[in-house]
Coordinates of C-alpha atoms and ligand atoms in Angstrom, one line a residue:
X1 CA 0.0 0.0 0.0
X2 CA 1.9 3.0 -1.3
X3 CA 5.6 2.6 -2.1
X4 CA 8.4 5.0 -1.3
X5 CA 11.9 5.1 -2.7
X6 CA 14.6 7.6 -2.1
X7 CA 18.2 7.9 -3.4
X8 CA 21.2 10.1 -3.0
X9 CA 24.5 9.3 -4.5
X10 CA 26.8 9.5 -7.5
X11 CA 24.4 8.0 -10.1
X12 CA 21.4 9.6 -11.8
X13 CA 18.6 9.3 -9.4
X14 CA 15.5 8.9 -11.7
X15 CA 16.3 5.5 -13.2
X16 CA 17.1 4.2 -9.8
X17 CA 13.8 5.6 -8.4
X18 CA 11.8 4.2 -11.3
X19 CA 13.4 0.8 -10.9
X20 CA 12.8 0.8 -7.2
X21 CA 9.1 1.8 -7.7
X22 CA 8.7 -1.1 -10.1
X23 CA 9.9 -3.5 -7.4
X24 CA 7.2 -2.1 -5.1
X25 CA 4.4 -2.3 -7.6
X26 CA 3.2 -5.4 -5.8
X27 CA 2.1 -3.2 -2.9
X28 CA -0.8 -1.8 -5.0
X29 CA -1.1 1.7 -6.5
X30 CA -3.0 3.9 -8.9
X31 CA -0.6 6.8 -9.6
X32 CA 3.0 7.5 -9.3
X33 CA 5.5 10.3 -9.1
X34 CA 9.1 11.4 -8.6
X35 CA 10.9 14.5 -7.3
X36 CA 14.5 15.0 -8.3
X37 CA 16.9 17.7 -7.1
X38 CA 19.1 19.3 -9.8
X39 CA 21.3 22.4 -9.2
X40 CA 19.3 23.3 -6.1
X41 CA 15.9 23.0 -7.9
X42 CA 13.3 20.4 -7.5
X43 CA 11.7 18.8 -10.6
X44 CA 8.5 16.9 -10.0
X45 CA 6.9 14.5 -12.5
X46 CA 3.6 12.7 -11.7
X47 CA 1.2 10.5 -13.6
X48 CA -2.1 8.7 -13.0
X49 CA -2.1 5.0 -13.7
X50 CA 0.7 2.5 -14.2
X51 CA 4.4 3.3 -13.8
X52 CA 4.9 2.8 -17.5
X53 CA 3.2 6.2 -18.0
X54 CA 5.8 7.8 -15.7
X55 CA 8.6 6.0 -17.5
X56 CA 7.3 7.3 -20.9
X57 CA 7.0 10.8 -19.5
X58 CA 10.6 10.8 -18.3
X59 CA 12.1 8.8 -21.2
X60 CA 12.8 6.0 -18.8
X61 CA 14.4 8.4 -16.4
X62 CA 16.9 9.9 -18.8
X63 CA 14.9 13.2 -19.1
X64 CA 15.0 14.1 -15.4
X65 CA 18.5 14.9 -14.2
X66 CA 19.9 14.9 -10.7
X67 CA 21.5 12.6 -8.2
X68 CA 19.1 13.0 -5.3
X69 CA 15.5 12.2 -5.4
X70 CA 12.3 10.6 -3.9
X71 CA 9.6 8.6 -5.7
X72 CA 6.2 7.2 -4.8
X73 CA 3.5 4.9 -5.9
X74 CA 0.1 6.0 -4.4
X75 CA -2.8 3.8 -3.4
X76 CA -5.6 6.4 -3.1
X77 CA -7.0 7.0 0.4
X78 CA -7.8 10.7 0.6
X79 CA -8.9 11.8 -2.8
X80 CA -9.3 9.9 -6.1
X81 CA -6.4 8.7 -8.1
X82 CA -5.2 11.7 -10.2
X83 CA -2.1 13.6 -11.2
X84 CA -2.9 16.3 -8.7
X85 CA -3.4 13.9 -5.8
X86 CA -0.3 11.9 -6.8
X87 CA 2.9 12.4 -4.7
X88 CA 5.4 14.1 -4.4
X89 CA 3.7 17.2 -3.0
X90 CA 5.5 20.5 -2.5
X91 CA 5.2 23.9 -1.0
X92 CA 4.2 26.9 -3.2
X93 CA 7.8 27.9 -3.7
X94 CA 8.8 24.4 -4.7
X95 CA 11.6 24.4 -2.2
X96 CA 10.3 21.4 -0.3
X97 CA 8.9 18.2 -1.7
X98 CA 7.7 15.1 0.2
X99 CA 6.2 11.6 -0.3
X100 CA 4.2 9.8 2.3
X101 CA 2.7 6.4 3.0
X102 CA 0.1 6.0 5.7
X103 CA -2.8 8.2 7.0
X104 CA -2.6 11.5 8.9
X105 CA -5.7 11.1 11.0
X106 CA -6.0 14.8 12.1
X107 CA -5.2 16.2 8.7
X108 CA -8.5 18.2 8.5
X109 CA -7.7 20.0 11.7
X110 CA -4.1 20.7 10.6
X111 CA -5.2 21.8 7.2
X112 CA -7.6 24.3 8.7
X113 CA -4.8 25.7 10.8
X114 CA -2.4 26.0 7.9
X115 CA -5.1 27.7 5.8
X116 CA -5.5 30.3 8.6
X117 CA -1.7 30.8 8.3
X118 CA -2.0 31.6 4.6
X119 CA -1.5 28.2 3.0
X120 CA -3.4 27.1 -0.1
X121 CA -4.2 23.5 -0.9
X122 CA -4.6 22.1 -4.4
X123 CA -5.1 18.4 -3.8
X124 CA -7.5 16.4 -1.5
X125 CA -4.6 14.5 0.1
X126 CA -3.4 14.3 3.7
X127 CA 0.1 14.3 2.3
X128 CA -0.1 17.8 1.0
X129 CA -1.0 18.8 4.6
X130 CA 2.0 16.9 5.9
X131 CA 4.3 18.6 3.4
X132 CA 3.0 22.1 4.2
X133 CA 3.2 21.4 7.9
X134 CA 6.9 20.5 7.5
X135 CA 7.3 23.7 5.4
X136 CA 5.7 25.8 8.1
X137 CA 8.1 24.5 10.8
X138 CA 11.1 24.7 8.5
X139 CA 10.3 28.4 7.8
X140 CA 9.8 28.9 11.5
X141 CA 13.0 27.2 12.8
X142 CA 15.2 27.0 9.7
X143 CA 16.2 23.5 10.7
X144 CA 15.3 20.5 8.6
X145 CA 15.5 18.0 11.4
X146 CA 13.5 20.3 13.8
X147 CA 10.8 20.8 11.1
X148 CA 10.3 17.0 10.9
X149 CA 10.3 16.5 14.7
X150 CA 7.7 19.3 15.1
X151 CA 5.7 17.6 12.4
X152 CA 5.8 14.3 14.3
X153 CA 4.7 16.0 17.5
X154 CA 1.6 17.3 15.9
X155 CA 0.3 14.6 13.6
X156 CA -1.7 11.6 14.6
X157 CA -1.8 8.5 12.5
X158 CA 0.7 6.5 10.6
X159 CA 3.4 7.7 8.2
X160 CA 6.6 6.9 6.4
X161 CA 7.6 10.3 5.1
X162 CA 10.6 11.3 3.0
X163 CA 11.4 15.0 2.5
X164 CA 13.8 17.0 0.3
X165 CA 14.7 20.6 1.0
X166 CA 16.3 22.8 -1.8
X167 CA 18.6 24.3 0.8
X168 CA 20.0 20.8 1.4
X169 CA 20.4 19.6 -2.2
X170 CA 22.4 16.5 -1.3
X171 CA 20.3 15.1 1.5
X172 CA 17.1 13.2 1.9
X173 CA 15.3 13.4 5.3
X174 CA 12.8 10.8 6.5
X175 CA 10.8 9.7 9.5
X176 CA 8.3 6.9 10.1
X177 CA 5.6 5.8 12.5
X178 CA 3.7 2.6 12.0
X179 CA 4.4 2.5 8.3
X180 CA 7.4 0.5 7.1
X181 CA 10.7 2.1 6.0
X182 CA 14.1 0.7 5.5
X183 CA 17.4 2.4 4.7
X184 CA 20.2 0.8 2.6
X185 CA 23.7 2.0 2.3
X186 CA 26.2 1.1 -0.4
X187 CA 29.5 2.5 -1.8
X188 CA 28.7 5.8 -3.3
X189 CA 25.0 6.0 -2.5
X190 CA 22.3 5.6 0.1
X191 CA 18.7 4.5 -0.4
X192 CA 15.4 4.5 1.4
X193 CA 12.4 2.3 0.6
X194 CA 9.2 0.8 1.9
X195 CA 10.5 -2.6 1.4
X196 CA 13.8 -4.5 0.7
X197 CA 13.2 -5.6 -2.9
X198 CA 13.3 -2.0 -4.1
X199 CA 17.0 -1.7 -3.2
X200 CA 18.3 -5.2 -3.2
X201 CA 20.0 -4.8 -6.5
X202 CA 22.2 -2.1 -4.9
X203 CA 22.8 -3.3 -1.4
X204 CA 22.1 -6.0 1.1
X205 CA 23.0 -3.9 4.1
X206 CA 19.8 -2.6 5.5
X207 CA 18.7 -0.5 8.6
X208 CA 15.2 -0.9 9.9
X209 CA 14.0 2.5 10.9
X210 CA 12.2 2.5 14.3
X211 CA 9.0 4.4 15.1
X212 CA 9.6 8.1 15.4
X213 CA 13.2 7.9 14.3
X214 CA 14.4 10.6 11.9
X215 CA 16.9 9.7 9.2
X216 CA 19.3 12.0 7.4
X217 CA 20.5 10.3 4.2
X218 CA 23.6 11.5 2.4
X219 CA 25.6 9.8 -0.3
X220 CA 28.1 8.5 2.2
X221 CA 25.5 7.0 4.6
X222 CA 22.7 7.5 7.0
X223 CA 22.5 9.2 10.4
X224 CA 19.6 8.5 12.7
X225 CA 18.1 10.8 15.3
X226 CA 15.4 10.6 18.0
X227 CA 12.6 13.3 18.2
X228 CA 15.0 15.4 20.4
X229 CA 17.3 15.4 17.4
X230 CA 20.0 13.4 19.4
X231 CA 21.9 11.0 17.3
X232 CA 21.1 7.3 17.8
X233 CA 23.3 4.4 17.0
X234 CA 21.9 1.7 14.7
X235 CA 23.3 -1.6 13.4
X236 CA 22.6 -2.7 9.9
X237 CA 21.1 -6.1 9.2
X238 CA 22.5 -8.2 6.3
X239 CA 19.8 -9.4 4.0
X240 CA 20.4 -13.1 3.2
X241 CA 18.2 -13.5 0.1
X242 CA 19.3 -12.2 -3.2
X243 CA 17.8 -10.1 -5.9
X244 CA 16.8 -13.2 -7.9
X245 CA 14.5 -14.2 -5.0
X246 CA 12.5 -11.1 -5.7
X247 CA 12.4 -11.6 -9.5
X248 CA 10.1 -13.8 -11.5
X249 CA 12.8 -16.4 -12.4
X250 CA 11.3 -17.5 -15.7
X251 CA 7.6 -17.8 -14.5
X252 CA 5.0 -15.7 -16.2
X253 CA 3.8 -14.3 -12.9
X254 CA 5.1 -13.9 -9.4
X255 CA 2.1 -15.8 -8.1
X256 CA 2.9 -18.9 -10.2
X257 CA 6.5 -18.7 -9.1
X258 CA 5.5 -18.4 -5.5
X259 CA 3.0 -21.3 -5.8
X260 CA 6.0 -23.4 -7.0
X261 CA 8.2 -22.3 -4.2
X262 CA 5.9 -23.8 -1.6
X263 CA 7.8 -27.2 -1.2
X264 CA 10.9 -25.2 -0.4
X265 CA 9.1 -22.8 1.9
X266 CA 7.6 -25.8 3.9
X267 CA 11.1 -27.4 4.2
X268 CA 12.7 -24.1 5.2
X269 CA 10.1 -23.3 7.8
X270 CA 10.4 -26.8 9.2
X271 CA 14.2 -26.6 9.3
X272 CA 13.9 -23.4 11.3
X273 CA 12.0 -25.0 14.1
X274 CA 12.8 -28.7 14.0
X275 CA 16.3 -29.7 15.1
X276 CA 17.3 -33.4 15.1
X277 CA 13.7 -34.5 14.6
X278 CA 12.4 -32.5 17.6
X279 CA 10.5 -29.2 17.6
X280 CA 12.9 -26.6 19.1
X281 CA 11.4 -23.2 20.0
X282 CA 14.5 -21.9 21.7
X283 CA 15.2 -19.4 18.9
X284 CA 11.6 -18.2 19.2
X285 CA 12.0 -17.9 23.0
X286 CA 8.9 -19.8 23.9
X287 CA 9.8 -21.9 27.0
X288 CA 8.2 -25.2 28.0
X289 CA 7.2 -23.9 31.4
X290 CA 5.3 -21.0 29.8
X291 CA 3.5 -23.4 27.4
X292 CA 2.7 -25.9 30.1
X293 CA 0.7 -23.2 32.0
X294 CA -1.1 -22.0 29.0
X295 CA -4.8 -22.4 29.1
X296 CA -6.0 -20.5 26.1
X297 CA -4.9 -19.2 22.8
X298 CA -6.3 -16.3 20.8
X299 CA -5.3 -16.0 17.1
X300 CA -5.7 -12.8 15.2
X301 CA -5.0 -11.8 11.6
X302 CA -6.5 -10.4 8.4
X303 CA -7.3 -12.0 5.1
X304 CA -5.3 -15.2 4.4
X305 CA -3.4 -14.8 7.7
X306 CA -6.8 -15.1 9.5
X307 CA -7.6 -18.1 7.4
X308 CA -4.4 -19.8 8.4
X309 CA -5.5 -19.1 12.0
X310 CA -8.8 -20.9 11.4
X311 CA -6.9 -24.0 10.3
X312 CA -4.6 -23.6 13.3
X313 CA -7.6 -23.5 15.7
X314 CA -8.8 -26.9 14.6
X315 CA -5.3 -28.4 14.9
X316 CA -4.4 -26.9 18.2
X317 CA -7.7 -27.8 19.9
X318 CA -7.6 -31.3 18.5
X319 CA -4.1 -32.3 19.5
X320 CA -3.2 -29.9 22.4
X321 CA -6.7 -29.7 23.9
X322 CA -6.3 -26.0 24.6
X323 CA -9.2 -23.7 23.8
X324 CA -8.5 -21.5 20.8
X325 CA -10.4 -18.4 19.6
X326 CA -9.7 -17.0 16.1
X327 CA -10.6 -13.4 15.4
X328 CA -10.3 -10.9 12.7
X329 CA -7.7 -8.4 13.9
X330 CA -10.0 -5.5 12.8
X331 CA -12.7 -6.7 15.2
X332 CA -10.5 -7.8 18.1
X333 CA -8.9 -4.4 18.3
X334 CA -12.1 -2.5 19.0
X335 CA -14.3 -4.9 20.9
X336 CA -12.6 -4.7 24.3
X337 CA -12.2 -8.5 24.4
X338 CA -12.4 -10.4 27.7
X339 CA -9.1 -12.2 28.0
X340 CA -6.6 -13.1 30.7
X341 CA -3.8 -15.6 30.6
X342 CA -4.2 -16.5 26.9
X343 CA -1.3 -16.3 24.5
X344 CA -2.2 -14.0 21.5
X345 CA -0.8 -15.2 18.2
X346 CA -0.7 -12.5 15.6
X347 CA -0.3 -13.9 12.1
X348 CA 0.9 -11.5 9.4
X349 CA 3.0 -12.0 6.2
X350 CA 4.1 -8.4 6.1
X351 CA 4.2 -7.7 9.8
X352 CA 2.9 -4.2 9.0
X353 CA -0.9 -4.7 8.6
X354 CA -2.4 -1.9 10.6
X355 CA -5.3 -3.8 12.2
X356 CA -3.0 -6.7 13.1
X357 CA -0.5 -4.3 14.7
X358 CA -3.3 -2.6 16.6
X359 CA -4.6 -6.0 17.8
X360 CA -1.2 -6.9 19.0
X361 CA -1.0 -3.6 21.0
X362 CA -4.5 -4.2 22.4
X363 CA -3.4 -7.6 23.6
X364 CA -0.3 -6.2 25.2
X365 CA -2.3 -3.5 26.9
X366 CA -4.4 -6.3 28.4
X367 CA -1.2 -7.8 29.8
X368 CA -1.3 -10.8 27.5
X369 CA 1.8 -12.4 26.0
X370 CA 2.1 -12.2 22.3
X371 CA 3.6 -14.5 19.6
X372 CA 4.1 -13.0 16.1
X373 CA 4.0 -15.4 13.2
X374 CA 5.6 -13.1 10.7
X375 CA 7.4 -13.3 7.4
X376 CA 9.2 -10.0 7.1
X377 CA 12.3 -9.6 9.2
X378 CA 12.3 -6.6 11.5
X379 CA 8.7 -5.6 10.7
X380 CA 6.7 -3.7 13.3
X381 CA 4.7 -6.7 14.5
X382 CA 7.9 -8.8 14.8
X383 CA 9.5 -6.0 16.8
X384 CA 6.7 -5.4 19.2
X385 CA 5.7 -9.0 20.0
X386 CA 7.1 -10.9 22.9
X387 CA 8.0 -13.9 20.8
X388 CA 8.5 -14.2 17.0
X389 CA 8.2 -17.2 14.8
X390 CA 9.7 -16.2 11.4
X391 CA 8.0 -18.1 8.6
X392 CA 10.6 -18.8 6.0
X393 CA 8.6 -17.9 2.8
X394 CA 11.2 -15.4 1.5
X395 CA 10.0 -12.2 -0.3
X396 CA 6.4 -12.5 -1.4
X397 CA 5.6 -10.2 -4.3
X398 CA 2.2 -11.3 -5.6
X399 CA -0.6 -9.5 -3.8
X400 CA -2.5 -12.7 -3.4
X401 CA -0.5 -14.7 -0.9
X402 CA 0.2 -18.3 -1.4
X403 CA 3.6 -19.3 0.0
X404 CA 3.3 -17.1 3.1
X405 CA -0.1 -18.7 3.9
X406 CA 1.5 -22.1 3.5
X407 CA 4.4 -21.2 5.8
X408 CA 1.9 -19.9 8.4
X409 CA 0.1 -23.3 8.4
X410 CA 3.5 -25.0 9.1
X411 CA 4.1 -22.6 12.0
X412 CA 0.6 -23.4 13.3
X413 CA 1.2 -27.2 13.1
X414 CA 4.5 -26.9 14.9
X415 CA 3.0 -24.8 17.6
X416 CA 0.2 -27.2 18.1
X417 CA 2.5 -30.2 18.2
X418 CA 4.9 -28.5 20.6
X419 CA 2.0 -27.6 22.9
X420 CA 0.7 -31.1 22.8
X421 CA 4.1 -32.4 23.6
X422 CA 4.6 -30.1 26.6
X423 CA 1.0 -30.7 27.9
X424 CA 1.4 -34.4 27.2
X425 CA -2.0 -34.6 25.5
X426 CA -0.6 -37.2 23.0
X427 CA 2.1 -39.9 23.3
X428 CA 5.7 -39.2 22.4
X429 CA 5.3 -41.7 19.5
X430 CA 2.5 -39.7 18.0
X431 CA 4.4 -36.5 18.3
X432 CA 7.3 -38.0 16.5
X433 CA 5.1 -39.5 13.8
X434 CA 3.5 -36.1 13.3
X435 CA 6.9 -34.4 12.9
X436 CA 7.9 -37.2 10.5
X437 CA 4.8 -36.7 8.5
X438 CA 5.3 -32.9 8.2
X439 CA 8.6 -33.7 6.5
X440 CA 6.8 -35.5 3.7
X441 CA 4.7 -32.4 2.8
X442 CA 7.3 -30.8 0.4
X443 CA 7.4 -33.9 -1.8
X444 CA 3.6 -34.2 -1.7
X445 CA 3.1 -30.5 -2.8
X446 CA 5.7 -31.2 -5.6
X447 CA 3.5 -34.0 -6.8
X448 CA 0.4 -31.8 -6.9
X449 CA 2.3 -29.1 -8.8
X450 CA 3.5 -31.6 -11.3
X451 CA -0.2 -32.2 -12.1
X452 CA -1.2 -28.6 -12.5
X453 CA -2.4 -29.0 -16.1
X454 CA -5.5 -30.8 -14.9
X455 CA -6.5 -27.7 -13.0
X456 CA -5.6 -25.5 -16.0
X457 CA -8.0 -27.5 -18.1
X458 CA -10.7 -27.3 -15.4
X459 CA -10.2 -23.5 -15.3
X460 CA -10.8 -23.3 -19.1
X461 CA -14.0 -25.3 -18.6
X462 CA -15.3 -23.0 -15.8
X463 CA -13.9 -19.6 -16.9
X464 CA -17.4 -18.2 -17.5
X465 CA -18.8 -19.0 -14.1
X466 CA -20.0 -16.0 -12.1
X467 CA -20.7 -17.7 -8.8
X468 CA -18.6 -20.4 -7.1
X469 CA -19.3 -22.0 -3.7
X470 CA -16.7 -23.8 -1.6
X471 CA -18.0 -26.2 1.0
X472 CA -16.4 -28.5 3.5
X473 CA -16.4 -29.4 7.2
X474 CA -13.7 -28.8 9.8
X475 CA -10.3 -28.2 8.2
X476 CA -12.0 -28.6 4.8
X477 CA -14.1 -25.6 5.5
X478 CA -11.1 -23.7 6.8
X479 CA -9.2 -24.3 3.5
X480 CA -12.4 -23.5 1.5
X481 CA -12.5 -19.9 2.9
X482 CA -8.9 -19.4 1.6
X483 CA -9.7 -21.0 -1.8
X484 CA -12.7 -18.7 -2.1
X485 CA -10.7 -15.6 -1.1
X486 CA -8.0 -16.4 -3.7
X487 CA -10.7 -16.6 -6.4
X488 CA -12.3 -13.3 -5.4
X489 CA -9.0 -11.6 -5.2
X490 CA -7.5 -12.3 -8.6
X491 CA -10.2 -13.8 -10.8
X492 CA -12.9 -11.3 -9.7
X493 CA -15.4 -14.2 -9.6
X494 CA -18.0 -13.9 -6.9
X495 CA -17.5 -16.8 -4.5
X496 CA -18.6 -17.9 -1.0
X497 CA -17.2 -20.5 1.3
X498 CA -19.6 -22.2 3.5
X499 CA -19.4 -24.8 6.3
X500 CA -21.2 -27.6 4.5
X501 CA -23.7 -28.1 7.2
X502 CA -24.7 -24.4 7.1
X503 CA -25.5 -24.4 3.4
X504 CA -29.1 -25.4 3.9
X505 CA -29.7 -22.4 6.1
X506 CA -30.1 -19.9 3.4
X507 CA -27.3 -20.1 0.9
X508 CA -28.7 -23.1 -1.0
X509 CA -31.2 -20.7 -2.5
X510 CA -28.4 -19.3 -4.6
X511 CA -27.7 -22.6 -6.3
X512 CA -29.0 -22.7 -9.8
X513 CA -28.3 -24.6 -13.0
X514 CA -24.6 -24.5 -13.7
X515 CA -23.4 -22.9 -10.4
X516 CA -20.0 -24.3 -9.6
X517 CA -19.9 -26.0 -6.1
X518 CA -16.5 -27.1 -5.0
X519 CA -16.3 -29.6 -2.2
X520 CA -13.2 -30.2 -0.1
X521 CA -13.2 -33.8 1.1
X522 CA -10.1 -34.7 3.2
X523 CA -11.6 -35.1 6.7
X524 CA -12.3 -38.8 7.1
X525 CA -15.6 -39.3 8.8
X526 CA -16.9 -35.9 7.7
X527 CA -16.5 -36.7 4.0
X528 CA -19.8 -38.5 3.6
X529 CA -21.7 -35.7 5.2
X530 CA -20.2 -33.1 2.9
X531 CA -20.9 -35.4 -0.1
X532 CA -24.6 -35.5 0.9
X533 CA -24.6 -31.7 0.8
X534 CA -22.9 -31.7 -2.6
X535 CA -25.5 -34.1 -3.9
X536 CA -28.2 -31.7 -2.6
X537 CA -26.8 -28.9 -4.7
X538 CA -26.3 -31.3 -7.7
X539 CA -30.0 -32.1 -7.6
X540 CA -30.6 -28.4 -8.0
X541 CA -28.4 -28.1 -11.1
X542 CA -25.0 -27.4 -9.6
X543 CA -21.8 -28.4 -11.4
X544 CA -19.8 -30.3 -8.8
X545 CA -16.0 -30.5 -8.4
X546 CA -14.2 -32.0 -5.5
X547 CA -10.7 -32.0 -4.0
X548 CA -10.4 -35.5 -2.4
X549 CA -7.7 -37.4 -0.5
X550 CA -6.2 -40.1 -2.6
X551 CA -7.5 -43.5 -1.7
X552 CA -10.9 -42.3 -0.4
X553 CA -13.8 -44.0 -2.1
X554 CA -16.6 -41.6 -2.6
X555 CA -20.1 -42.9 -2.5
X556 CA -21.8 -43.3 -6.0
X557 CA -22.5 -39.7 -6.9
X558 CA -21.6 -39.3 -10.6
X559 CA -19.2 -36.5 -9.7
X560 CA -16.9 -36.2 -12.7
X561 CA -14.5 -33.5 -11.7
X562 CA -12.4 -35.1 -8.9
X563 CA -8.9 -33.7 -8.0
X564 CA -6.9 -35.9 -5.8
X565 CA -4.4 -34.8 -3.2
X566 CA -1.9 -37.2 -1.6
X567 CA -2.7 -38.8 1.7
X568 CA -1.4 -37.2 4.8
X569 CA -2.3 -36.9 8.5
X570 CA -5.8 -35.3 8.7
X571 CA -4.4 -32.3 10.6
X572 CA -2.2 -31.3 7.7
X573 CA -4.5 -31.7 4.8
X574 CA -5.0 -27.9 4.3
X575 CA -1.4 -27.7 3.1
X576 CA -2.3 -30.0 0.2
X577 CA -5.9 -29.2 -0.5
X578 CA -5.0 -25.5 -0.9
X579 CA -2.7 -26.1 -3.8
X580 CA -5.4 -27.0 -6.4
X581 CA -7.5 -24.1 -5.1
X582 CA -4.6 -21.6 -5.5
X583 CA -3.9 -23.0 -9.0
X584 CA -7.6 -22.7 -10.0
X585 CA -7.7 -19.0 -8.9
X586 CA -4.5 -18.4 -10.8
X587 CA -5.5 -20.0 -14.1
X588 CA -9.0 -18.4 -14.0
X589 CA -7.3 -15.0 -13.5
X590 CA -5.0 -15.6 -16.4
X591 CA -7.8 -16.8 -18.7
X592 CA -9.9 -13.7 -17.8
X593 CA -7.0 -11.5 -18.7
X594 CA -6.6 -10.0 -15.3
X595 CA -3.4 -8.5 -13.8
X596 CA -2.7 -11.6 -11.7
X597 CA 0.0 -10.1 -9.5
X598 CA -1.6 -6.7 -9.0
X599 CA -5.3 -7.3 -8.8
X600 CA -7.6 -4.2 -8.9
X601 CA -8.2 -2.3 -5.7
X602 CA -6.0 -4.5 -3.6
X603 CA -2.8 -3.8 -1.7
X604 CA -0.3 -6.3 -0.5
X605 CA 0.4 -4.7 2.8
X606 CA -2.6 -2.8 4.2
X607 CA -1.0 -0.2 6.5
X608 CA -4.2 1.7 7.0
X609 CA -7.5 0.7 8.6
Ligands
G6P701 C1 -4.0 -7.9 2.4 C2 -3.5 -8.9 1.4 C3 -3.9 -10.3 1.8 C4 -3.3 -10.6 3.2 C5 -3.8 -9.5 4.2 C6 -3.1 -9.6 5.5 O1 -5.3 -7.8 2.3 O2 -4.0 -8.6 0.1 O3 -3.3 -11.2 0.9 O4 -3.7 -11.8 3.5 O5 -3.5 -8.2 3.7 O6 -1.7 -9.3 5.3 P1 -0.5 -9.7 6.2 O7 0.7 -9.1 5.7 O8 -0.9 -9.2 7.6 O9 -0.5 -11.2 6.2

């Protein structure tokens, strides 16, 4: 959601900014712009729509000269996508330019004050307010750092803000609060960005900017300050993945590449927490004596992360016999939940989702311990949680998550098994069998991927469907809600996921001739029951497809479209059943000519409410 890039160094800035913004396209945006300093003057170019428009307007960067600049991709919040609302914004004299990610909550109040002080506004954005607020304090104190700290003292909300001042033509200043920002340093240049892929080509040495830290970026490096403008020491982190991990690597789309990475992601996540065949949470910091006393778990997340939590709930309750509640982070944060003694697990790929971060803070305020299941190193949720389980999915670029969801499931299984082991709710032999079974998952996912053409053909057959229903019971229902979300996100086909037993209580009225109903059938004794529900829809004209565990004999139904998944322990079937569902969403999106990796209206990392 909005992408920011900044550069100061020996090279021409514009091509570097455009390249960085391209790497951040996955975050979602509807306009883009750059501001580049040249001979003490700021040039601003902005465009509505895709980055290629901005590239054309600047002759791929060659037309805008200067070695210091900031760039931005905007995902509209305040005001429609337009050239005027696009960032960077500047003061009337064009001596200050800024880009911003996040939301300034009290922007209306600040805007009114600035208008009273003689400022004029041209856009509908909160960012123009932010820029003019910095301008106001810069004129008042003639100090670029002070202007930014005064800004921070007066705004409420979230922001990653980068500012250039004409009077400091070789410097970029920045600050952040609750919106991500990283700094990279290399020989002969320094970078800032919303996320690592934007600068990975140039450096692997990265600083994670803390909340309310101000950065001064010069070509020879970065200096960090607190709000009192005192210097703070920071240590860079070395990024271990390479630029190739953030490229498409021969696949047509990031999503397909990421679907194919899932066997490796499962293996890497297992290797992180399983040592010599035993689950080892020492790196995570979760101690056995803490787990032993645990009498409840609350899981929160948004989107697919929430769906991973729903699977986790079934698994933890079944094997560790501890009550689990799963909640949407956006609800948990506001409903003053009654909780004491539970562990709150916050699941988030990005570690920056605003609602999940707020839910984490709410949990901490209630004195609850928190475990983050997060993919992005050094992200806000990871830093604020008491314990962190890092999923090993690597950089995920496609907006629709696949491999991060898969890694979250693995984290959930491991947590459940560890809890069961500590609480002795299952025998040691069962624990060891479960861990052994987990290790077979990468190869089983490989097998499913090798058979992807079957799903491709099925997608061709169903490309014109406008309504799809997913049904299942237990974990089959939990995986259905994820399959349904994938479909909505990227194919734009309306879809619902229903607990199969609930179908009769209303939704079945929507079934008509040709409606596609997809049954997930991996949960032993529950299969027959869901089959009955499928048959009920078939009698009303539905086209039935099923995802079934190999070896299961379905009752005589006449179902023709059956997709088999390899056998595994019933607790882990979501990891296999989700693969055909991801592939179906992917192929339908391709066939419908959609922008698979950057679906309309969506953002990868939702840093606003
Ligand atoms: C957005 C993404 C979803 C994702 C959700 C939670 O809506 O489009 O794919 O599941 O945010 O993101 P997180 O980074 O917290 O997992």
